[in-house]
Coordinates of C-alpha atoms in Angstrom, one line a residue:
M1 CA -25.4 4.4 1.9
T2 CA -26.1 0.7 1.5
D3 CA -27.8 -1.3 4.3
R4 CA -24.5 -3.1 5.0
S5 CA -22.6 0.2 5.3
R6 CA -25.3 1.6 7.5
R7 CA -25.1 -1.4 9.8
W8 CA -21.3 -1.2 9.9
F9 CA -21.6 2.6 10.7
L10 CA -24.0 1.9 13.6
Q11 CA -21.9 -1.0 15.0
Q12 CA -18.8 1.1 15.0
A13 CA -20.5 4.0 16.7
A14 CA -21.8 1.5 19.4
L15 CA -18.3 0.1 19.8
R16 CA -16.9 3.6 20.3
G17 CA -19.2 4.2 23.2
A18 CA -18.6 0.7 24.7
G19 CA -14.8 1.1 24.3
L20 CA -14.7 4.5 26.1
A21 CA -16.7 3.1 29.0
A22 CA -14.4 0.2 29.3
A23 CA -11.3 2.4 29.1
A24 CA -12.3 4.3 32.2
T25 CA -11.7 1.3 34.3
L26 CA -8.3 0.3 32.9
P27 CA -5.0 0.8 34.9
G28 CA -2.9 3.7 33.8
W29 CA -5.7 5.2 31.7
L30 CA -7.1 8.6 32.5
G31 CA -9.7 8.6 29.8
C32 CA -10.0 10.0 26.3
Q33 CA -10.8 13.6 25.8
A34 CA -12.9 13.4 22.7
Q35 CA -13.0 16.3 20.2
K36 CA -16.4 17.8 19.7
T37 CA -16.1 18.1 15.9
A38 CA -18.0 15.4 14.0
R39 CA -16.0 13.5 11.4
K40 CA -16.8 11.5 8.4
G41 CA -16.6 7.7 8.7
D42 CA -13.8 7.2 6.2
L43 CA -10.0 7.6 5.9
S44 CA -10.2 11.1 4.5
Q45 CA -9.7 12.5 8.0
I46 CA -6.3 10.6 8.3
A47 CA -3.3 12.4 7.0
H48 CA -0.5 10.2 8.2
V49 CA 0.1 6.5 8.6
V50 CA 3.2 5.6 10.6
I51 CA 4.5 2.0 10.7
F52 CA 6.9 1.0 13.5
M53 CA 8.0 -2.6 13.1
Q54 CA 10.1 -4.0 15.9
E55 CA 11.9 -7.3 16.1
N56 CA 11.2 -10.9 16.9
R57 CA 8.6 -11.5 19.6
S58 CA 5.5 -13.6 19.5
F59 CA 2.0 -12.9 20.8
D60 CA 1.9 -15.4 23.6
H61 CA 5.4 -14.4 24.6
Y62 CA 4.2 -10.8 25.2
F63 CA 0.4 -11.0 25.7
G64 CA -0.4 -14.6 26.6
T65 CA -1.3 -13.5 30.2
L66 CA -3.3 -10.4 29.2
S67 CA -7.0 -10.4 30.0
G68 CA -9.6 -11.0 27.3
V69 CA -7.3 -12.2 24.4
R70 CA -6.7 -15.5 22.9
G71 CA -3.6 -16.3 24.9
F72 CA -3.0 -18.8 27.7
A73 CA -6.7 -18.8 28.7
D74 CA -7.7 -20.3 25.4
R75 CA -10.4 -22.7 26.4
H76 CA -9.9 -25.0 23.5
P77 CA -6.3 -25.1 22.6
L78 CA -5.0 -27.5 20.0
S79 CA -4.7 -31.1 21.1
L80 CA -1.3 -32.6 20.1
A81 CA -1.4 -35.8 18.0
A82 CA 0.4 -37.6 20.9
G83 CA -2.1 -36.3 23.4
G84 CA -2.2 -33.4 25.7
S85 CA -2.4 -29.6 25.1
V86 CA -0.2 -27.6 22.6
F87 CA 0.9 -25.6 25.7
A88 CA 2.7 -28.7 27.0
Q89 CA 5.5 -29.0 24.5
P90 CA 7.4 -32.3 24.1
S91 CA 11.0 -32.3 25.3
K92 CA 13.2 -35.4 25.8
G93 CA 10.4 -37.7 26.8
S94 CA 8.6 -35.2 29.1
R95 CA 6.6 -32.0 28.6
V96 CA 7.5 -28.4 29.3
W97 CA 4.9 -25.6 29.9
P98 CA 5.5 -21.9 29.3
Y99 CA 7.6 -20.3 32.0
R100 CA 8.0 -16.7 33.0
F101 CA 10.9 -14.4 32.1
D102 CA 10.7 -12.6 35.5
S103 CA 12.2 -9.2 34.9
A104 CA 13.0 -8.6 38.5
M105 CA 14.4 -12.0 39.6
T106 CA 16.0 -13.2 36.3
S107 CA 17.9 -11.8 33.3
G108 CA 14.8 -12.6 31.1
Q109 CA 14.8 -9.0 29.6
C110 CA 18.0 -10.0 27.8
V111 CA 17.3 -13.6 26.9
P112 CA 19.7 -15.1 24.3
D113 CA 18.5 -15.2 20.8
V114 CA 16.3 -18.1 19.7
N115 CA 16.7 -19.8 16.4
H116 CA 14.2 -18.4 13.9
D117 CA 15.1 -19.5 10.4
W118 CA 13.1 -21.2 7.7
F119 CA 14.0 -24.8 8.6
T120 CA 13.5 -24.6 12.3
G121 CA 10.2 -22.7 11.7
L122 CA 9.1 -25.7 9.6
E123 CA 10.3 -28.1 12.3
A124 CA 8.4 -26.3 15.1
R125 CA 5.3 -26.1 13.0
D126 CA 5.6 -29.8 12.1
D127 CA 3.1 -29.5 9.2
G128 CA 0.6 -27.8 11.5
R129 CA 0.9 -30.3 14.4
M130 CA 2.7 -27.5 16.4
D131 CA 4.7 -30.0 18.5
G132 CA 8.3 -29.2 17.6
W133 CA 9.0 -25.9 19.4
I134 CA 11.6 -27.2 21.9
V135 CA 13.2 -29.6 19.6
A136 CA 13.6 -26.9 16.9
K137 CA 14.1 -23.8 19.1
G138 CA 15.2 -24.8 22.6
L139 CA 13.8 -24.1 26.0
N140 CA 14.0 -20.3 25.7
A141 CA 11.2 -20.5 23.1
L142 CA 8.7 -21.2 25.9
G143 CA 9.5 -18.1 27.9
Y144 CA 6.8 -15.4 28.4
Y145 CA 6.3 -12.0 30.1
R146 CA 3.7 -10.7 32.5
R147 CA 2.4 -7.2 32.9
Q148 CA 4.9 -6.6 35.7
D149 CA 7.7 -7.4 33.2
I150 CA 6.6 -5.3 30.2
P151 CA 4.1 -2.8 31.7
F152 CA 4.3 -0.3 28.9
H153 CA 3.4 -2.8 26.2
H154 CA 0.4 -3.9 28.3
A155 CA -0.7 -0.4 28.9
L156 CA -0.7 0.3 25.2
A157 CA -3.0 -2.8 24.8
D158 CA -5.2 -1.4 27.5
A159 CA -5.4 2.0 25.8
F160 CA -5.7 1.0 22.1
T161 CA -6.8 -1.8 19.8
L162 CA -4.8 -5.0 20.1
C163 CA -4.9 -7.5 17.3
D164 CA -4.8 -11.0 18.6
H165 CA -4.9 -12.7 15.2
A166 CA -2.1 -10.8 13.5
F167 CA 0.4 -13.2 12.1
C168 CA 3.8 -12.6 10.5
S169 CA 3.8 -13.2 6.8
V170 CA 6.4 -16.0 6.5
N171 CA 7.3 -18.8 8.9
T172 CA 10.9 -17.7 9.1
A173 CA 13.3 -14.8 9.8
T174 CA 13.3 -11.1 9.6
D175 CA 14.2 -10.3 6.0
P176 CA 11.4 -12.2 4.3
N177 CA 8.9 -10.7 6.6
R178 CA 10.1 -7.2 6.1
L179 CA 9.9 -7.8 2.4
Y180 CA 6.2 -8.5 2.8
L181 CA 5.8 -5.2 4.7
W182 CA 7.5 -3.1 2.0
T183 CA 6.5 -5.2 -1.1
G184 CA 3.8 -7.7 -0.4
T185 CA 5.8 -10.7 -1.4
C186 CA 9.0 -12.7 -0.8
D187 CA 9.1 -13.7 -4.5
A188 CA 8.1 -17.3 -3.7
A189 CA 8.1 -18.2 -7.4
G190 CA 11.7 -17.1 -7.8
K191 CA 11.1 -14.7 -10.7
F192 CA 13.2 -11.8 -9.3
E193 CA 16.2 -13.3 -7.5
G194 CA 13.9 -15.0 -4.9
P195 CA 12.5 -16.8 -3.1
A196 CA 13.6 -15.0 0.0
I197 CA 13.0 -17.5 2.7
N198 CA 16.0 -16.7 5.0
N199 CA 18.1 -13.6 5.8
D200 CA 20.4 -12.9 2.8
T201 CA 23.6 -10.9 3.5
K202 CA 24.0 -9.4 0.0
P203 CA 20.7 -9.4 -1.9
R204 CA 20.0 -7.3 -5.0
Y205 CA 16.3 -7.9 -5.5
T206 CA 14.6 -6.5 -8.5
W207 CA 10.9 -6.6 -8.0
M208 CA 8.8 -3.4 -7.4
T209 CA 8.4 -2.0 -3.9
Y210 CA 5.5 -0.1 -2.5
P211 CA 7.4 3.1 -1.8
E212 CA 8.3 3.2 -5.5
R213 CA 4.6 2.9 -6.3
L214 CA 3.9 5.8 -3.9
E215 CA 6.6 7.8 -5.6
A216 CA 5.2 7.2 -9.0
A217 CA 1.8 8.3 -7.7
G218 CA 3.2 11.5 -6.2
I219 CA 2.4 10.5 -2.6
S220 CA 5.0 11.5 0.0
W221 CA 6.7 8.8 2.0
R222 CA 9.9 8.3 4.1
V223 CA 11.9 5.8 6.0
Y224 CA 13.2 7.2 9.2
Q225 CA 16.4 5.3 10.1
E226 CA 19.4 6.1 12.2
E227 CA 23.1 5.3 11.4
D228 CA 22.5 2.0 13.2
N229 CA 19.4 0.6 11.5
F230 CA 20.1 -3.1 12.3
D231 CA 19.9 -3.8 8.6
D232 CA 16.1 -3.6 9.0
N233 CA 15.4 -1.4 6.0
A234 CA 14.2 -3.8 3.3
L235 CA 14.5 -1.2 0.6
A236 CA 18.3 -1.4 1.0
W237 CA 18.1 -4.9 -0.4
F238 CA 16.9 -3.8 -3.8
A239 CA 19.1 -2.9 -6.7
R240 CA 17.3 0.3 -7.6
F241 CA 17.7 1.7 -4.1
Q242 CA 21.3 0.5 -3.8
D243 CA 22.1 2.3 -7.1
A244 CA 20.0 5.5 -6.4
P245 CA 22.2 8.6 -6.5
V246 CA 22.3 11.1 -3.6
G247 CA 19.5 13.6 -4.0
S248 CA 17.2 11.3 -5.8
P249 CA 13.8 10.5 -4.2
L250 CA 14.7 6.9 -3.6
Y251 CA 17.9 7.8 -1.8
E252 CA 16.6 10.8 0.2
N253 CA 13.5 9.0 1.4
G254 CA 14.5 5.4 1.3
M255 CA 18.3 5.2 2.1
K256 CA 19.3 8.4 3.9
R257 CA 20.2 8.1 7.6
R258 CA 18.8 10.7 10.0
P259 CA 19.1 11.3 13.7
R260 CA 16.1 10.3 15.8
Q261 CA 15.2 13.9 16.3
A262 CA 14.3 14.3 12.6
F263 CA 11.1 12.3 13.1
L264 CA 10.2 14.2 16.3
D265 CA 10.8 17.5 14.5
D266 CA 8.6 16.5 11.6
V267 CA 5.8 15.7 14.0
A268 CA 6.3 19.0 15.9
Q269 CA 6.2 21.0 12.7
D270 CA 3.4 19.0 11.1
K271 CA 5.7 17.9 8.3
L272 CA 5.2 14.2 8.3
P273 CA 4.9 12.5 4.9
T274 CA 1.7 10.6 4.1
V275 CA 3.4 7.3 4.9
S276 CA 6.3 6.7 7.2
W277 CA 8.3 3.7 8.3
L278 CA 10.3 3.8 11.5
I279 CA 13.4 1.7 12.1
A280 CA 15.0 1.2 15.5
P281 CA 18.7 0.7 16.2
K282 CA 19.8 -2.7 17.3
D283 CA 19.8 -2.2 21.1
L284 CA 16.3 -0.7 21.0
S285 CA 14.7 -3.1 18.5
E286 CA 13.4 -5.6 21.1
H287 CA 15.2 -8.4 19.3
A288 CA 16.6 -10.9 21.8
N289 CA 18.9 -10.2 23.6
A290 CA 17.9 -6.5 23.5
A291 CA 15.5 -5.7 26.3
P292 CA 11.8 -5.3 25.4
N293 CA 11.7 -2.4 27.9
K294 CA 14.4 -0.5 26.0
G295 CA 12.2 -0.8 22.9
A296 CA 9.3 0.4 25.0
D297 CA 11.3 3.5 25.8
L298 CA 11.9 4.2 22.1
T299 CA 8.2 3.6 21.3
R300 CA 7.3 6.1 24.1
T301 CA 9.7 8.6 22.6
F302 CA 7.8 8.5 19.3
L303 CA 4.4 8.5 20.8
D304 CA 5.2 11.4 23.2
A305 CA 5.8 13.5 20.1
F306 CA 2.1 13.0 19.2
A307 CA 0.9 13.6 22.7
K308 CA 2.6 17.0 22.6
H309 CA 1.1 17.9 19.3
P310 CA -2.6 16.9 19.4
A311 CA -3.4 18.5 16.0
V312 CA -1.0 16.0 14.4
W313 CA -2.2 13.2 16.6
E314 CA -5.8 13.5 15.7
K315 CA -5.0 12.7 12.0
T316 CA -2.5 9.9 12.5
V317 CA -2.6 6.1 12.6
F318 CA 0.5 4.6 14.3
I319 CA 0.9 0.9 13.9
Y320 CA 3.2 -0.9 16.3
T321 CA 4.1 -4.5 15.2
M322 CA 6.8 -7.1 14.9
D323 CA 8.4 -8.5 11.8
E324 CA 8.3 -12.1 13.1
N325 CA 8.1 -14.2 16.3
G326 CA 11.8 -14.7 16.7
G327 CA 11.4 -18.4 17.5
F328 CA 9.3 -17.7 20.5
F329 CA 6.3 -20.0 21.1
D330 CA 2.8 -19.2 20.0
H331 CA 0.0 -21.8 20.4
V332 CA -2.3 -20.8 17.5
V333 CA -1.9 -22.6 14.2
P334 CA -1.2 -20.0 11.5
P335 CA -3.6 -20.0 8.6
T336 CA -2.0 -21.8 5.6
A337 CA -2.9 -21.8 2.0
P338 CA -4.1 -25.1 0.4
A339 CA -1.3 -27.0 -1.3
G340 CA -0.2 -25.5 -4.6
T341 CA -1.8 -22.1 -4.1
Q342 CA -0.2 -19.6 -6.4
G343 CA 2.4 -17.4 -4.7
E344 CA 2.1 -19.2 -1.4
Y345 CA 4.6 -22.1 -1.8
A346 CA 8.3 -22.1 -2.0
L347 CA 10.5 -25.2 -2.4
D348 CA 7.2 -27.2 -2.2
M349 CA 6.5 -25.9 1.3
P350 CA 4.0 -23.3 2.5
V351 CA 5.5 -19.8 2.8
G352 CA 3.1 -18.7 5.6
L353 CA 1.4 -17.5 7.5
G354 CA 3.9 -17.5 10.3
A355 CA 3.3 -17.3 14.1
R356 CA 1.2 -14.6 15.7
I357 CA 3.0 -11.4 16.6
P358 CA 2.1 -8.4 18.8
T359 CA 0.3 -5.7 16.8
I360 CA -1.4 -2.6 18.3
V361 CA -3.2 0.0 16.2
I362 CA -2.5 3.3 18.0
S363 CA -4.8 6.1 16.8
P364 CA -7.4 8.6 18.0
F365 CA -9.8 6.2 16.3
S366 CA -8.7 3.1 18.1
T367 CA -8.9 4.0 21.7
G368 CA -10.7 2.1 24.4
G369 CA -8.7 -1.1 24.8
A370 CA -10.6 -3.2 22.3
V371 CA -9.5 -6.5 20.7
C372 CA -9.7 -7.3 17.0
S373 CA -9.6 -11.0 16.2
E374 CA -9.6 -10.7 12.4
V375 CA -6.8 -12.5 10.6
F376 CA -4.1 -10.0 9.6
D377 CA -0.5 -10.2 8.4
H378 CA 2.0 -7.7 7.1
T379 CA 0.1 -7.4 3.8
S380 CA -2.8 -6.1 5.9
I381 CA -0.8 -2.9 6.5
L382 CA -0.2 -2.5 2.8
R383 CA -3.9 -3.0 2.1
L384 CA -4.7 -0.3 4.7
L385 CA -2.3 1.9 2.7
E386 CA -4.0 0.9 -0.5
T387 CA -7.3 2.2 0.9
F388 CA -5.6 5.3 2.4
T389 CA -3.6 6.3 -0.7
G390 CA -5.4 4.6 -3.6
V391 CA -2.1 3.1 -4.7
Q392 CA -2.5 -0.7 -5.2
E393 CA 0.1 -3.4 -4.5
P394 CA -0.3 -6.2 -7.1
N395 CA 2.4 -8.3 -5.4
I396 CA -0.1 -9.5 -2.8
S397 CA -1.4 -13.0 -3.6
A398 CA -5.1 -13.6 -4.2
W399 CA -5.2 -16.0 -1.3
R400 CA -3.8 -13.4 1.2
R401 CA -6.3 -10.9 0.0
S402 CA -9.1 -13.3 0.7
V403 CA -8.1 -14.3 4.2
C404 CA -6.1 -11.3 5.6
G405 CA -8.0 -8.2 6.5
N406 CA -7.0 -4.6 5.7
L407 CA -7.0 -3.3 9.4
L408 CA -10.0 -1.0 8.8
S409 CA -11.9 -3.0 11.3
T410 CA -9.6 -1.7 14.0
L411 CA -10.6 1.9 13.4
S412 CA -13.8 3.6 14.6
L413 CA -13.8 6.2 11.9
S414 CA -17.4 7.2 12.4
A415 CA -16.5 8.7 15.8
S416 CA -14.7 11.9 16.8
P417 CA -11.0 11.6 17.3
A418 CA -10.0 11.0 20.9
G419 CA -7.1 12.6 22.7
F420 CA -3.9 10.9 23.6
P421 CA -4.0 8.8 26.8
G422 CA -3.5 11.0 29.8
K423 CA -1.0 8.7 31.4
L424 CA 1.2 5.8 30.4
P425 CA 3.9 4.1 32.4
A426 CA 7.2 5.8 32.6
T427 CA 9.8 3.8 30.6
A428 CA 13.2 5.3 31.8
P429 CA 13.0 3.4 35.1
L430 CA 12.1 0.2 33.2
V431 CA 15.3 0.6 31.2
A432 CA 17.4 1.1 34.3
A433 CA 15.8 -2.0 36.0
A434 CA 16.4 -4.1 32.9
E435 CA 20.0 -3.2 32.7
T436 CA 20.5 -4.0 36.4
A437 CA 18.7 -7.3 36.2
C438 CA 20.5 -8.4 33.0
A439 CA 23.9 -7.7 34.7
T440 CA 23.1 -9.3 38.1
Q441 CA 20.3 -11.9 37.9
P442 CA 20.5 -15.5 36.7
A443 CA 18.9 -16.7 33.5
A444 CA 15.2 -17.7 33.5
V445 CA 14.7 -21.4 33.3
P446 CA 11.7 -23.7 33.6
G447 CA 10.8 -24.6 37.1
Q448 CA 7.9 -26.5 38.5
E449 CA 5.2 -25.4 35.9
A450 CA 2.4 -27.9 35.9
G451 CA -0.1 -26.1 33.6
V452 CA -0.8 -23.0 31.6
P453 CA 0.2 -19.6 33.2
A454 CA -2.4 -17.7 35.2
V455 CA -4.2 -15.0 33.1
E456 CA -5.4 -11.6 34.2
P457 CA -9.2 -11.6 34.9
G458 CA -11.6 -9.6 32.8
T459 CA -12.9 -9.0 29.3
R460 CA -12.5 -6.4 26.6
P461 CA -14.6 -4.8 23.9
L462 CA -14.5 -7.2 20.9
L463 CA -14.7 -5.6 17.4
P464 CA -17.2 -7.1 14.9
L465 CA -15.6 -9.6 12.5
P466 CA -16.5 -10.4 8.8
Y467 CA -16.9 -14.2 9.5
L468 CA -20.0 -16.3 10.0
P469 CA -18.5 -19.8 10.2
E470 CA -20.1 -23.2 10.8
A471 CA -18.7 -26.7 10.9
D472 CA -20.3 -30.1 11.6
A473 CA -19.5 -33.7 11.1
T474 CA -21.6 -36.4 9.4
L475 CA -21.1 -40.2 9.0
D476 CA -22.0 -42.1 5.9
G477 CA -22.3 -45.6 7.5
A478 CA -19.4 -46.9 5.6
G479 CA -16.7 -45.7 8.0
N480 CA -16.2 -42.2 6.6
V481 CA -16.5 -39.0 8.5
T482 CA -17.1 -35.7 6.5
I483 CA -16.4 -32.3 8.0
A484 CA -18.8 -29.9 6.4
L485 CA -17.8 -26.3 6.5
A486 CA -19.7 -23.1 5.7
N487 CA -19.0 -19.4 5.9
A488 CA -21.9 -16.9 5.4
G489 CA -19.5 -14.0 6.1
T490 CA -18.0 -11.4 3.8
Q491 CA -14.4 -12.6 4.1
A492 CA -12.8 -16.0 3.6
F493 CA -12.4 -18.1 6.8
P494 CA -9.3 -20.3 7.1
V495 CA -9.5 -23.3 9.3
D496 CA -7.1 -26.1 10.3
I497 CA -8.5 -29.6 10.8
H498 CA -6.6 -32.2 12.9
G499 CA -7.2 -35.9 12.8
L500 CA -6.1 -37.0 16.3
A501 CA -7.2 -40.7 16.6
G502 CA -8.3 -43.3 14.1
V503 CA -7.9 -41.1 11.1
D504 CA -5.1 -39.4 9.1
D505 CA -3.2 -37.2 11.6
L506 CA -1.7 -34.9 9.0
P507 CA -3.4 -31.5 9.5
R508 CA -5.5 -30.2 6.7
F509 CA -5.9 -26.5 5.8
V510 CA -9.1 -25.3 4.2
T511 CA -10.0 -21.8 3.2
V512 CA -13.8 -21.4 3.2
A513 CA -14.7 -18.6 0.8
A514 CA -16.9 -15.7 1.7
G515 CA -20.5 -17.0 1.3
G516 CA -19.0 -20.5 0.5
K517 CA -18.9 -24.1 1.6
A518 CA -16.2 -26.7 1.7
S519 CA -15.8 -30.3 3.1
E520 CA -13.1 -32.8 4.0
T521 CA -13.7 -36.5 4.3
Y522 CA -11.8 -38.9 6.5
A523 CA -11.7 -42.7 6.3
T524 CA -11.7 -44.4 9.7
G525 CA -10.0 -47.6 10.7
A526 CA -11.3 -51.1 11.2
D527 CA -13.3 -50.2 14.3
G528 CA -14.5 -46.8 12.9
A529 CA -13.1 -44.8 15.8
F530 CA -12.2 -41.2 15.1
A531 CA -11.3 -37.9 16.9
I532 CA -11.2 -34.7 14.8
E533 CA -10.7 -31.1 15.8
V534 CA -11.4 -27.9 13.8
H535 CA -9.8 -24.6 14.7
G536 CA -10.3 -21.1 13.3
A537 CA -10.0 -17.4 14.1
N538 CA -11.6 -15.9 17.2
S539 CA -11.5 -19.2 19.1
F540 CA -13.8 -21.1 16.6
F541 CA -13.6 -24.7 17.7
R542 CA -15.2 -28.1 17.0
R543 CA -14.3 -31.5 18.4
F544 CA -15.9 -34.6 17.1
V545 CA -15.2 -38.0 18.7
G546 CA -17.1 -41.2 17.9
H547 CA -17.3 -44.5 16.1
A548 CA -18.4 -44.4 12.6
L549 CA -19.3 -48.1 12.6
A550 CA -21.0 -48.2 16.0
A551 CA -23.4 -51.2 15.8
D552 CA -26.2 -49.4 17.8
G553 CA -25.6 -46.0 16.2
D554 CA -24.2 -43.1 18.1
P555 CA -26.4 -40.0 18.6
Q556 CA -26.4 -37.6 15.6
V557 CA -25.6 -34.0 16.5
A558 CA -25.9 -30.7 14.6
L559 CA -25.5 -27.1 15.5
A560 CA -27.4 -24.3 13.7
I561 CA -26.4 -20.6 14.0
D562 CA -28.8 -17.7 13.3
A563 CA -26.6 -14.7 13.3
T564 CA -29.4 -12.3 12.5
A565 CA -31.4 -13.3 15.6
A566 CA -28.2 -14.1 17.6
K567 CA -29.5 -17.6 18.4
V568 CA -27.9 -21.0 18.4
H569 CA -29.8 -24.3 18.4
L570 CA -28.5 -27.8 19.0
T571 CA -30.4 -30.8 17.4
L572 CA -29.9 -34.3 18.7
R573 CA -31.1 -37.4 16.9
N574 CA -31.1 -40.9 18.1
P575 CA -31.0 -43.4 15.2
A576 CA -31.0 -46.4 17.4
N577 CA -34.0 -48.6 18.2
A578 CA -33.6 -48.0 22.0
P579 CA -33.6 -44.8 24.0
V580 CA -30.3 -43.1 24.8
V581 CA -29.5 -40.7 27.6
V582 CA -27.3 -37.7 26.5
Q583 CA -25.7 -34.9 28.5
V584 CA -25.6 -31.4 27.2
A585 CA -23.0 -29.3 29.1
D586 CA -23.6 -25.6 28.3
T587 CA -20.8 -23.4 29.5
Y588 CA -23.1 -20.3 29.6
G589 CA -26.3 -22.1 30.6
K590 CA -26.5 -25.3 32.6
T591 CA -25.7 -28.9 32.2
Q592 CA -28.8 -31.0 31.4
T593 CA -29.5 -34.7 30.6
H594 CA -32.1 -35.7 28.0
T595 CA -33.5 -39.1 27.2
L596 CA -33.9 -39.4 23.5
P597 CA -36.5 -41.8 22.4
A598 CA -35.7 -44.4 19.8
V599 CA -35.4 -43.0 16.3
A600 CA -36.4 -39.5 17.4
S601 CA -34.8 -36.1 17.5
Q602 CA -35.0 -33.0 19.7
T603 CA -33.8 -29.4 19.4
F604 CA -32.5 -27.3 22.2
A605 CA -31.5 -23.6 22.5
V606 CA -27.9 -23.0 23.4
A607 CA -27.1 -20.2 25.9
L608 CA -25.0 -17.2 24.8
Q609 CA -22.9 -14.8 26.8
D610 CA -21.8 -11.8 24.9
R611 CA -22.6 -13.8 21.8
W612 CA -20.2 -16.6 22.8
Y613 CA -21.4 -20.2 22.8
D614 CA -19.6 -23.3 24.2
V615 CA -21.6 -26.6 24.4
A616 CA -20.5 -30.2 24.7
V617 CA -22.7 -33.3 24.0
S618 CA -21.8 -36.7 25.5
V619 CA -23.6 -40.0 26.1
V620 CA -24.2 -40.8 29.8
G621 CA -22.1 -43.7 30.9
Q622 CA -19.6 -43.4 28.1
P623 CA -16.2 -41.7 28.4
A624 CA -15.3 -38.6 26.3
E625 CA -12.8 -40.8 24.4
R626 CA -15.8 -42.8 23.1
F627 CA -18.2 -40.1 22.2
A628 CA -18.0 -36.3 22.4
W629 CA -19.4 -33.5 20.2
I630 CA -18.1 -30.0 21.2
Y631 CA -19.0 -26.7 19.6
A632 CA -17.5 -23.3 20.6
G633 CA -17.3 -19.9 19.0
H634 CA -18.8 -16.5 18.6
V635 CA -21.8 -15.3 16.7
E636 CA -20.5 -12.3 14.8
G637 CA -22.5 -9.3 13.7
T638 CA -22.2 -6.6 16.3
V639 CA -20.1 -5.2 19.0
S640 CA -19.5 -7.7 21.8
R641 CA -16.9 -8.5 24.5
T642 CA -14.1 -11.0 24.6
R643 CA -14.2 -14.2 26.6
G644 CA -12.8 -14.0 30.1
A645 CA -10.3 -16.4 31.7

């Protein structure tokens, strides 16, 4: 075992213990009954991966108010180019904040469908400015649910690992995203009847699918779909499956319709194939205007089968996810490949990633209510299957492989398998309540919202991530600002950089390679003023505001992170010929003022809480619009906890 593998093993074992302790305090959770048998820390103990992809909901829409995730409590949300927070979306000269789809007082469970095609997706994203949601999608895009509205979904997040940086693969509708789930591509280059950037009513695609690769390798697989499959089986859009004769493997496992009971029977009889895909009928798909709680009832039906058969449960990974956000708002800028990246641009526009979506890894090796903030998309599921089966998917682009994880970080495979949760909310009453409210209550509309929605208090176990990012700004004296980026981690770290004042306001997307460095330079205006933000996964944030041509010289600031020692230090230098008084506001420490002598520097330790840092430097007597250096993020390397509201 290498040193790195040994560290990972110990970290996962520690996380397992922390997760179980946290789970004991969560509502609706009666604890995990861990098996006594020791298991190897690899996927050999898994026999089945089941993938259940539902329809068209975003992360903020479902989980924005959940404790300990990057939702509405994001301490450093994107600033819009026109000013204000990304949460306050422009609309007809005013701003609209997210508003609740109250399931008791409104018909929010059956909200009308929101536009979610390629073109409105581009309009909402606005090249990464994220300010076009209402213009492109309408007011319903800003609706969200609380725990009281979708209690089963929140209970699953309390019980298992929730991924709060899982994105859909394409910034568009269902079909292209489901193509990524089953094939790893939407044929952006157009070599095989693509690119698929919108839903196509009569496609006959010809590129290779992952189930065909499994079939060729002799690995069992099956799509479980009913007579009503909502046209959500992407395999049916391929010529080879359309032409497959009855009795052939492609037809029997990829095209044949089965009653819902077929899956339940296969679980009960321990006859599940190695890889399964589940498809819901339209009314249970969670696609607006289908009620989320009806989908929850179907999810519970599937999971109850495993609860009744623990021998099957203990060797299964069940992935609950969405194909796309359905036009519903999410505030995090999706990672985007640099212009011209092979396989990532169609019609000269970036294919993805798309908005964040709810994704929960449900397994005896993912209990405890942890959060994983690693970047994932639909190809992450394929990459988990690659590791699980040994069958590779060459359709996945090199860029996606570099930035999107393989979901292994969500599984504590070094621990013994845990039993199924002792109690989860009943879903039948939720279905009845949704039907009544949809028939009798008025539509949900924005009211008097004046800020971001309240978020549940508390934190959650945070899984270790493969990133060690840093970012700082330097001035060259000629009016240029350079953002220097570094990543000492083992996986590429994508960031989005936003020039907000005095510099080019077109967001830039940079992928910092594992163990690599990168930089972006901005030219300032005549007065040298600039304001620049840097955002990345797991709430990584920098904000640099200053004047590159300040006559007396602004303080120079730099942050150094020592991940091994879990220490962060801030260095301040005064280049001027007179003393300057600076204020250092440390979220997890205390606010202090320091007088920097002329042409001198000082270094200070930054306080950490659960390995989080959040520190702001300003000049006493100057407004934040004149000078502000803000650093926030997490020092990766071991099990920790998420930030609280």
